[in-house]
Amino acid sequence: MTEYWQEISALTMRWVRRLSREKFSMLFTLVQPMLFWLIFFGNLFQRAADTQVTQAPNYISFLAAGVVVMTVLNNGLAGGVDLLFDKENGFLERLMSAPIRRSSVILSRFIFVMTITSLQVLVILGVAFLFGVEPATGLLGVAVILLIGMMFGVGLTAISMAMAFSVKSHGDFFSVLGFLSLPMIFLSSALVPLAAMPGWMSFLARFNPMTWAIDAVRPLILSGWSDALPHVAMVIPVMVVFDAICLYGGAKAFRRAMG
Amino acid sequence: MERAVAIEVNRLSKAYGTHQAVSDLSFHVYAGEIFGLLGPNGAGKSTTLRTLITLLHPTSGTASIFGHDTVREADTVRRLIGYVPQERAIDRFLTGREHLQLLSALYHLTKEEAAQRINELLKLVDLEAHADRPAKTYSGGMKRKLDIACGLLPDPKVLFLDEPTLGLDVQSRLRIWEYVRMLKARGLTVVMTTNYLDEADQLCDRLAIIDGGRIKALGSPTELKVALGGDIVSLTIKETDRIPGLESALAGQPTIKTVRATGNGLDIRVESPEKALPIILETANRLGCGIEFIEYHRPRLDDVFIAHTGRRITDTAEQPVE
């Protein structure tokens, strides 16, 4: 057990070191492009968005939940990239020829991605706060938001790692990534509530786990516990199923790639 | 005296779908020797190596390191081996020392053990002065040295090197050869793949020539060359259209073992050059072939390779990158 922990912490430290060496990347990771969605998109649509439709005092406060979950989405889907490069340059083989548990590499990646994502979610909520968005459910609500984000993130990171282990080249990886990310955002309640969407889009959005996550995060920010609790109670089993499917697929891809 | 066997490979096959990467490979490696897997790219060298280091499961057959099966006892095998991957298996953002620290944790060394061993290794590969710089500032040769230090960190009984000098300049190659010899002197068993004939010739105690996933020849470089028998006479002929005629006229003549057409002449394996040369010259003269150039030499490893595979190693080998 102590050996297992030694492996995981050393591998996690490697990801942290890498990030800290890439000064620009760190800047762009922590002061995320997602913030631009909140600051620019949020302010841009302030008057274009109908508060009757969004059911929120202003568009930024409506959008905050969407941006939080979009951050989880993008980080999760990109979570496998470093393993992809490790696979391509042989570093992964070097790690795998060491007497470590096969799962250590994967777990270190989960720990790292989840930590960074949580930090970013906090930054986004902080910036939203500066624009006057105060989470209605307080600090406990923020903790629940982080929990939902992590549950969604685990499944996404598993998908990303499964792709990293399965694709032939990193070109394939990035094209699939680009193909997945935008439809996931548009076919969710991130930018517009389901009720205001064209029928076919809101129908599709209902099958998007992202919608479930956003619909739980949004009342935590906007309205309060009585509104939020039913959604939170729904999203947790949904995410458990989502994670189970993704982790199963990820484990299969990993075993296939690692012989 | 029986020599201790470090690696035993028994009827090993590996298929990817319908593609047979390696078929029915059997060989063993003695403890303390440098063993080479020589062949062009795609010959099955890397597949064989990756099976030995537990990263691939064979489709059939077995491989064992000091008696431990690479599939069933993978974890034990991983404690016995060190591995130096083909190229640039380096994290460019980590320093040399951090690479070694990471691996120390993966081999479950204590902090004190790790610190001591890391310092020894950095001294050994002459990287002490650069240990705390990120690897992206390293030259190709320095990266290779770091690779080797990483392979040696677990204090392995067997070290696996995948194309250790691919793409390196001449001086770095010679340095790497020196290291490998030094490791052998320290009692290590070394298994390396290469598609450089001179490297196999200079460095390996024994080698297996692999082509199309099969072993074509196995033995020490000297044995392989002697087994070929006789010398090689190479002719360059002006009238290239007459080469086939000369080829068939010479085949089967006394003291001439084999005749093989090259682009601009013939390579003729002969039992004794003294007896063969007059026959060759007389036949060429009779057929009106003007000889532009003639030389004869003891068999070299490339002659061995051609004799067993029917082609030059460079015919399919990729050019070194960088």
XYZ file of C-alpha atoms in Angstrom:
581
model
C 0.000 0.000 0.000
C 2.803 2.436 0.845
C 4.488 1.415 -2.421
C 1.281 2.168 -4.280
C 1.084 5.594 -2.701
C 4.766 6.236 -3.471
C 4.102 5.539 -7.148
C 0.974 7.651 -7.361
C 2.419 10.655 -5.569
C 5.622 10.603 -7.643
C 3.636 10.425 -10.873
C 1.249 13.169 -9.747
C 4.210 15.367 -8.795
C 5.478 14.937 -12.329
C 2.293 16.465 -13.760
C 2.494 19.339 -11.298
C 6.156 19.966 -12.183
C 5.386 19.932 -15.877
C 2.641 22.496 -15.431
C 4.820 24.727 -13.286
C 7.606 24.634 -15.923
C 5.253 25.718 -18.660
C 4.720 29.263 -17.464
C 2.498 30.303 -20.339
C 0.496 27.149 -20.264
C -0.025 27.605 -16.548
C -1.227 31.146 -17.068
C -3.649 30.043 -19.741
C -4.755 27.041 -17.736
C -5.527 28.909 -14.556
C -6.709 32.155 -16.096
C -8.678 30.042 -18.438
C -10.185 30.881 -21.814
C -13.409 29.775 -20.124
C -13.284 33.062 -18.263
C -13.752 34.812 -21.600
C -17.037 33.024 -22.017
C -18.129 34.380 -18.684
C -16.754 37.904 -19.043
C -17.270 38.579 -22.744
C -20.117 36.305 -23.706
C -21.890 36.980 -20.424
C -21.687 40.758 -20.769
C -22.202 40.704 -24.509
C -25.551 38.941 -24.221
C -26.627 40.832 -21.141
C -29.281 42.738 -23.052
C -29.845 40.297 -25.877
C -30.829 37.572 -23.435
C -34.344 37.754 -22.111
C -34.462 37.436 -18.319
C -37.960 36.017 -18.678
C -36.454 33.154 -20.653
C -33.343 32.605 -18.554
C -35.220 32.977 -15.280
C -32.196 34.724 -13.809
C -31.574 38.296 -12.647
C -29.050 38.767 -15.471
C -27.327 36.711 -18.140
C -23.954 36.411 -16.348
C -25.549 34.809 -13.338
C -27.388 32.425 -15.659
C -24.222 31.663 -17.611
C -21.976 31.030 -14.556
C -23.230 27.454 -14.083
C -22.690 26.750 -17.791
C -19.144 28.082 -17.722
C -18.316 26.040 -14.627
C -19.443 22.836 -16.332
C -17.825 23.831 -19.640
C -14.529 24.110 -17.759
C -15.008 20.602 -16.423
C -15.850 19.421 -19.946
C -12.808 20.927 -21.620
C -10.368 19.876 -18.914
C -11.776 16.395 -18.813
C -11.717 15.892 -22.572
C -8.133 17.184 -22.691
C -7.143 15.120 -19.638
C -5.615 12.313 -21.700
C -3.419 14.498 -23.902
C -0.272 14.147 -21.803
C -0.625 10.374 -21.752
C -1.017 10.486 -25.519
C 2.341 12.235 -25.823
C 3.853 9.816 -23.307
C 2.607 6.965 -25.430
C 4.017 8.481 -28.608
C 7.491 9.243 -27.321
C 7.991 6.017 -25.402
C 7.861 7.513 -21.906
C 4.795 5.428 -21.124
C 6.702 2.257 -22.017
C 9.457 3.281 -19.670
C 6.923 3.721 -16.855
C 5.162 0.472 -17.709
C 8.365 -1.559 -17.697
C 8.814 -0.567 -14.047
C 7.314 -2.785 -11.334
C 4.360 -0.484 -10.691
C 0.647 -1.139 -10.464
C -0.798 -0.486 -13.888
C -3.416 1.808 -12.357
C -0.919 4.233 -10.775
C -0.368 6.173 -13.984
C -4.096 6.513 -14.586
C -4.874 7.487 -11.011
C -2.156 10.143 -10.949
C -3.778 11.683 -14.003
C -7.240 11.684 -12.403
C -5.901 13.314 -9.247
C -4.080 15.976 -11.222
C -6.915 16.823 -13.616
C -9.498 16.923 -10.835
C -7.344 19.216 -8.689
C -6.641 21.660 -11.499
C -10.279 21.648 -12.576
C -11.476 22.366 -9.044
C -9.066 25.280 -8.771
C -10.342 26.689 -12.034
C -13.953 26.307 -10.993
C -13.124 28.313 -7.881
C -11.468 31.012 -10.010
C -14.554 31.188 -12.229
C -16.908 31.425 -9.280
C -14.625 34.115 -7.862
C -14.766 36.155 -11.060
C -18.526 35.689 -11.252
C -18.670 36.994 -7.692
C -16.869 40.151 -8.830
C -19.668 40.614 -11.383
C -22.173 40.367 -8.580
C -23.061 36.677 -8.783
C -23.239 35.418 -5.217
C -23.870 31.657 -4.867
C -27.288 31.359 -3.219
C -26.317 28.226 -1.282
C -23.083 29.628 0.156
C -19.855 27.711 0.755
C -21.586 24.378 1.194
C -23.175 24.951 -2.213
C -19.741 25.630 -3.692
C -18.528 22.343 -2.232
C -21.465 20.537 -3.855
C -20.657 22.269 -7.166
C -17.075 20.976 -6.917
C -18.366 17.483 -6.165
C -20.652 17.493 -9.201
C -17.798 18.852 -11.329
C -15.487 16.074 -10.187
C -18.049 13.373 -10.813
C -18.588 14.638 -14.355
C -14.838 15.167 -14.826
C -13.890 11.600 -13.897
C -15.995 10.170 -16.710
C -14.740 12.724 -19.245
C -11.114 12.155 -18.294
C -11.681 8.417 -18.660
C -13.070 8.978 -22.178
C -10.079 11.141 -23.014
C -7.578 8.583 -21.734
C -9.386 5.795 -23.564
C -9.041 7.832 -26.746
C -5.384 8.541 -26.035
C -4.712 4.812 -25.743
C -6.736 3.890 -28.825
C -5.958 6.506 -31.495
C -3.313 5.900 -34.131
C -1.997 9.457 -34.171
C -2.460 12.602 -32.129
C -4.044 14.250 -35.173
C -6.973 11.843 -34.765
C -7.168 12.642 -31.087
C -7.465 16.380 -31.565
C -9.981 16.141 -34.387
C -12.252 13.914 -32.307
C -11.798 16.308 -29.402
C -12.771 19.331 -31.480
C -15.710 17.417 -32.883
C -17.011 16.433 -29.438
C -16.603 19.605 -27.470
C -18.782 22.177 -29.286
C -21.875 20.001 -29.882
C -21.684 18.968 -26.232
C -21.858 22.650 -25.279
C -24.568 23.703 -27.746
C -26.684 20.634 -27.043
C -26.825 21.409 -23.341
C -28.400 24.004 -21.110
C -25.087 25.895 -20.807
C -26.039 28.931 -22.895
C -29.826 28.723 -23.151
C -32.372 26.904 -20.943
C -33.897 23.774 -22.461
C -37.342 25.364 -22.522
C -36.121 28.070 -24.907
C -34.495 25.670 -27.375
C -35.992 24.365 -30.610
C -37.796 21.117 -29.822
C -35.306 18.755 -31.474
C -32.339 20.403 -29.765
C -33.868 20.303 -26.324
C -34.777 16.651 -26.985
C -31.124 15.808 -27.753
C -29.864 17.973 -24.881
C -31.837 15.851 -22.430
C -29.486 12.929 -23.193
C -26.402 15.014 -22.570
C -24.963 14.387 -19.090
C -23.696 17.953 -19.212
C -27.289 19.221 -19.099
C -27.914 17.289 -15.900
C -24.785 18.707 -14.311
C -25.661 22.277 -15.294
C -29.275 21.955 -14.161
C -28.007 20.979 -10.717
C -25.262 23.608 -10.518
C -27.474 26.483 -11.706
C -30.010 26.525 -8.836
C -27.114 26.110 -6.380
C -25.857 29.455 -7.701
C -29.142 31.193 -8.514
C -31.950 30.191 -6.212
C -31.125 28.102 -3.144
C -31.332 24.658 -1.564
C -35.053 24.022 -1.967
C -34.770 24.440 -5.741
C -31.394 22.734 -5.994
C -31.842 19.597 -3.899
C -34.135 17.671 -6.286
C -31.682 18.336 -9.144
C -28.685 17.380 -7.028
C -30.450 14.180 -6.002
C -30.967 13.411 -9.699
C -27.527 14.291 -10.985
C -25.644 12.047 -8.586
C -27.054 8.725 -9.821
C -26.812 9.997 -13.430
C -23.119 10.745 -12.926
C -22.498 7.416 -11.205
C -23.885 5.635 -14.273
C -21.998 7.946 -16.641
C -18.721 7.370 -14.763
C -19.251 3.634 -14.611
C -19.712 3.436 -18.382
C -16.719 5.671 -19.107
C -14.433 3.917 -16.643
C -15.401 0.530 -18.044
C -14.614 1.702 -21.592
C -11.408 3.355 -20.416
C -10.214 0.247 -18.609
C -10.862 -1.837 -21.715
C -8.923 0.533 -23.962
C -6.080 0.634 -21.457
C -5.819 -3.142 -21.226
C -5.899 -3.472 -24.988
C -3.142 -0.898 -25.451
C -0.945 -2.259 -22.667
C -1.086 -5.855 -23.929
C 31.452 -25.463 -18.055
C 27.769 -24.755 -18.551
C 27.151 -21.064 -18.979
C 24.303 -19.550 -16.989
C 21.334 -18.667 -19.149
C 19.783 -15.225 -18.555
C 16.993 -15.283 -21.124
C 15.184 -18.203 -22.645
C 12.847 -17.666 -25.587
C 10.846 -20.664 -26.656
C 8.823 -20.820 -29.897
C 7.675 -17.236 -29.462
C 5.061 -15.897 -31.896
C 3.201 -12.615 -31.946
C 0.480 -11.733 -34.416
C -1.404 -8.468 -34.852
C -4.625 -9.477 -36.537
C -3.467 -11.284 -39.640
C -0.004 -9.752 -39.558
C 2.563 -12.145 -38.117
C 5.159 -9.847 -36.500
C 7.254 -12.662 -35.064
C 6.976 -16.370 -35.803
C 8.344 -19.289 -33.860
C 11.383 -17.576 -32.388
C 13.644 -19.645 -30.148
C 16.947 -18.510 -28.693
C 18.679 -17.955 -25.415
C 20.971 -15.308 -24.038
C 23.822 -16.185 -21.683
C 24.345 -14.238 -18.499
C 26.981 -11.555 -18.898
C 27.008 -11.322 -22.672
C 25.991 -8.617 -25.108
C 23.345 -10.101 -27.328
C 22.182 -8.348 -30.478
C 18.951 -8.565 -32.426
C 19.971 -7.433 -35.901
C 17.553 -6.738 -38.695
C 15.921 -4.079 -40.830
C 13.005 -2.034 -39.500
C 9.845 -4.077 -39.288
C 11.790 -7.315 -38.970
C 10.320 -8.116 -35.556
C 13.192 -6.935 -33.340
C 11.131 -4.463 -31.351
C 8.254 -6.901 -30.956
C 10.668 -9.447 -29.529
C 12.212 -6.889 -27.197
C 8.841 -5.634 -25.955
C 7.765 -9.165 -25.196
C 10.899 -9.684 -23.133
C 10.276 -6.524 -21.124
C 6.678 -7.661 -20.360
C 4.962 -4.974 -22.434
C 3.557 -7.436 -24.966
C 1.913 -10.786 -24.420
C 2.988 -13.394 -26.960
C 0.296 -15.001 -29.119
C 1.996 -18.330 -28.450
C 5.275 -19.539 -26.993
C 7.055 -18.254 -23.894
C 9.905 -16.048 -22.798
C 11.578 -16.043 -19.414
C 14.186 -13.920 -17.676
C 16.302 -15.840 -15.160
C 13.564 -18.465 -15.107
C 10.673 -16.051 -14.563
C 7.937 -16.072 -17.177
C 7.369 -12.637 -18.735
C 3.583 -12.990 -18.601
C 2.809 -14.903 -15.426
C 5.603 -13.353 -13.356
C 5.689 -9.969 -15.040
C 6.219 -8.105 -11.796
C 9.253 -10.202 -10.833
C 10.679 -9.770 -14.333
C 10.211 -5.998 -14.124
C 12.356 -5.953 -10.985
C 15.191 -7.687 -12.842
C 15.340 -5.571 -15.964
C 16.210 -2.088 -17.092
C 14.933 -0.681 -20.349
C 16.203 2.057 -22.611
C 13.490 2.839 -25.185
C 14.250 3.716 -28.770
C 14.461 7.478 -28.679
C 13.555 10.574 -26.775
C 11.615 8.798 -24.042
C 12.317 11.917 -22.073
C 10.047 14.452 -20.451
C 11.467 17.695 -21.767
C 10.164 19.725 -18.847
C 11.843 17.623 -16.164
C 15.513 17.889 -15.266
C 17.800 14.904 -15.560
C 17.777 14.442 -11.802
C 13.977 14.596 -11.679
C 13.754 11.787 -14.241
C 15.856 9.623 -11.997
C 13.917 10.653 -8.896
C 10.636 9.726 -10.557
C 11.970 6.302 -11.485
C 13.412 5.809 -7.989
C 9.904 6.169 -6.602
C 8.542 3.734 -9.178
C 11.175 1.198 -8.116
C 10.281 1.943 -4.489
C 13.687 3.121 -3.338
C 13.933 5.124 -0.136
C 14.977 8.768 -0.411
C 18.507 7.984 0.845
C 19.009 5.012 -1.493
C 17.692 7.079 -4.369
C 19.910 10.098 -3.688
C 23.022 7.940 -3.493
C 22.267 5.900 -6.598
C 21.273 8.960 -8.616
C 24.577 10.644 -7.856
C 26.508 7.523 -8.862
C 24.605 7.237 -12.125
C 24.983 10.895 -13.013
C 28.725 10.522 -12.495
C 28.791 7.316 -14.536
C 27.159 8.870 -17.591
C 28.949 12.161 -17.096
C 25.839 14.296 -16.638
C 26.552 15.714 -13.164
C 27.053 19.215 -14.478
C 23.732 19.195 -16.307
C 21.612 17.266 -13.821
C 19.492 20.221 -12.781
C 18.689 21.627 -16.193
C 15.422 20.728 -17.950
C 15.961 17.964 -20.486
C 14.803 20.184 -23.330
C 18.171 21.925 -23.156
C 20.040 18.623 -23.657
C 21.775 17.595 -26.881
C 20.886 14.302 -28.577
C 23.869 12.571 -27.012
C 23.045 13.886 -23.540
C 19.449 12.677 -23.846
C 20.760 9.257 -24.770
C 23.028 9.250 -21.715
C 20.079 10.189 -19.532
C 18.093 7.385 -21.168
C 20.820 4.947 -20.243
C 21.048 6.273 -16.684
C 17.277 5.749 -16.412
C 17.670 2.186 -17.664
C 20.368 1.524 -15.077
C 18.538 3.095 -12.141
C 16.812 -0.109 -11.005
C 20.264 -1.758 -10.808
C 19.063 -4.382 -13.307
C 20.470 -7.819 -14.030
C 19.545 -7.454 -17.694
C 19.567 -4.186 -19.608
C 17.508 -3.865 -22.787
C 18.565 -1.251 -25.319
C 16.306 -0.492 -28.270
C 18.379 0.942 -31.139
C 20.778 2.650 -28.717
C 22.623 4.738 -31.300
C 19.879 5.468 -33.826
C 20.374 8.950 -35.222
C 23.450 9.808 -33.145
C 26.630 11.378 -34.487
C 29.779 9.265 -34.687
C 31.320 10.495 -31.447
C 28.186 9.916 -29.412
C 27.905 6.452 -30.920
C 31.409 5.589 -29.815
C 30.653 6.876 -26.296
C 27.552 4.704 -26.104
C 29.539 1.687 -27.264
C 32.063 2.389 -24.502
C 29.264 2.477 -21.903
C 27.827 -0.783 -23.130
C 31.214 -2.490 -22.920
C 31.734 -1.067 -19.437
C 28.346 -2.416 -18.336
C 29.271 -5.842 -19.609
C 32.518 -5.589 -17.647
C 30.421 -4.919 -14.532
C 28.629 -8.205 -15.115
C 25.437 -6.987 -16.734
C 23.668 -8.941 -19.441
C 22.834 -6.606 -22.318
C 20.261 -7.222 -25.040
C 20.122 -4.676 -27.831
C 18.387 -4.241 -31.142
C 20.156 -2.550 -33.987
C 20.003 -2.149 -37.719
C 23.628 -1.074 -37.910
C 25.866 -3.900 -39.042
C 29.064 -2.340 -37.743
C 27.478 -1.875 -34.341
C 26.451 -5.526 -34.156
C 29.895 -6.575 -35.359
C 31.863 -4.410 -32.938
C 29.730 -4.719 -29.860
C 27.826 -7.991 -29.704
C 29.193 -11.250 -28.347
C 26.442 -13.099 -30.133
C 23.636 -11.990 -32.363
C 20.498 -13.171 -34.058
C 19.783 -11.964 -37.568
C 16.035 -11.422 -37.805
C 14.115 -10.840 -40.992
C 10.400 -11.194 -41.662
C 9.802 -12.180 -38.025
C 12.125 -15.186 -38.143
C 15.666 -15.879 -37.016
C 17.800 -16.350 -40.114
C 21.133 -16.910 -38.390
C 22.485 -16.980 -34.863
C 25.979 -16.962 -33.443
C 28.974 -14.755 -32.720
C 29.895 -12.342 -35.514
C 33.077 -14.343 -36.150
C 31.243 -17.662 -36.237
C 28.710 -16.275 -38.661
C 31.402 -14.936 -40.934
C 33.445 -18.132 -40.823
C 30.348 -20.242 -41.421
C 29.826 -18.387 -44.641
C 33.112 -19.914 -45.837
C 35.682 -18.470 -48.155
C 36.182 -14.946 -49.393
C 34.125 -12.569 -51.447
C 35.245 -11.364 -54.843
C 33.424 -8.264 -56.023
C 33.490 -7.265 -59.680
C 32.359 -4.050 -61.291
C 31.610 -4.575 -64.950
C 31.341 -1.990 -67.732
C 28.807 -3.857 -69.862
C 26.010 -4.207 -67.323
C 23.835 -6.068 -69.859
C 26.333 -8.924 -69.859
C 26.167 -9.442 -66.079
C 23.465 -12.176 -66.253
C 25.502 -14.084 -68.850
C 28.622 -13.979 -66.694
C 26.603 -14.900 -63.642
C 25.306 -18.131 -65.165
C 28.691 -18.965 -66.709
C 30.421 -18.721 -63.332
C 27.786 -20.543 -61.293
C 28.809 -24.113 -60.658
C 32.460 -23.662 -61.588
C 34.997 -25.311 -59.252
C 35.884 -23.348 -56.056
C 33.046 -20.899 -56.731
C 30.334 -21.254 -54.086
C 27.705 -18.681 -54.980
C 27.298 -15.885 -57.485
C 25.026 -12.931 -56.867
C 24.334 -10.038 -59.243
C 24.592 -6.534 -57.794
C 23.609 -3.297 -59.517
C 26.812 -2.924 -61.509
C 28.578 -6.253 -61.203
C 28.792 -9.495 -59.241
C 29.522 -10.641 -55.707
C 31.133 -14.069 -55.898
C 31.748 -16.247 -52.858
C 34.798 -18.399 -53.458
C 36.604 -21.128 -51.527
C 40.050 -19.951 -52.417
C 40.682 -16.702 -54.244
C 43.979 -17.982 -55.698
C 42.175 -20.678 -57.670
C 39.028 -18.742 -58.378
C 40.474 -15.488 -59.681
C 42.002 -16.959 -62.859
C 38.713 -18.742 -63.621
C 36.715 -15.556 -63.073
C 39.021 -13.406 -65.195
C 39.211 -15.979 -67.977
C 35.411 -16.372 -68.095
C 34.860 -12.618 -68.090
C 37.359 -12.235 -70.877
C 35.729 -14.967 -72.932
C 32.306 -13.330 -72.611
C 33.703 -9.917 -73.470
C 32.985 -8.353 -70.068
C 35.311 -5.457 -69.392
C 36.219 -5.457 -65.682
C 36.319 -1.964 -64.304
C 37.157 -2.832 -60.750
C 37.921 -5.971 -58.771
C 38.462 -6.537 -55.076
C 38.293 -9.406 -52.670
C 37.828 -9.426 -48.941
C 37.109 -11.659 -45.983
C 33.357 -11.978 -45.391
C 31.908 -9.048 -43.485
C 28.746 -9.002 -41.461
C 26.853 -7.446 -44.353
C 27.843 -10.443 -46.481
C 26.443 -12.663 -43.741
C 23.256 -10.646 -43.737
C 22.872 -10.842 -47.505
C 23.604 -14.558 -47.544
C 20.849 -15.262 -45.007
C 18.195 -12.798 -46.093
C 18.912 -12.322 -49.782
C 19.187 -8.553 -49.507
C 21.084 -5.697 -47.965
C 19.965 -4.467 -44.572
C 19.695 -0.931 -45.928
C 17.227 -2.013 -48.614
C 14.376 -1.607 -46.168
C 15.937 0.124 -43.196
C 14.777 3.679 -42.744
C 17.325 6.424 -42.806
C 18.278 7.569 -39.322
C 16.263 10.589 -38.265
C 17.794 13.873 -37.139
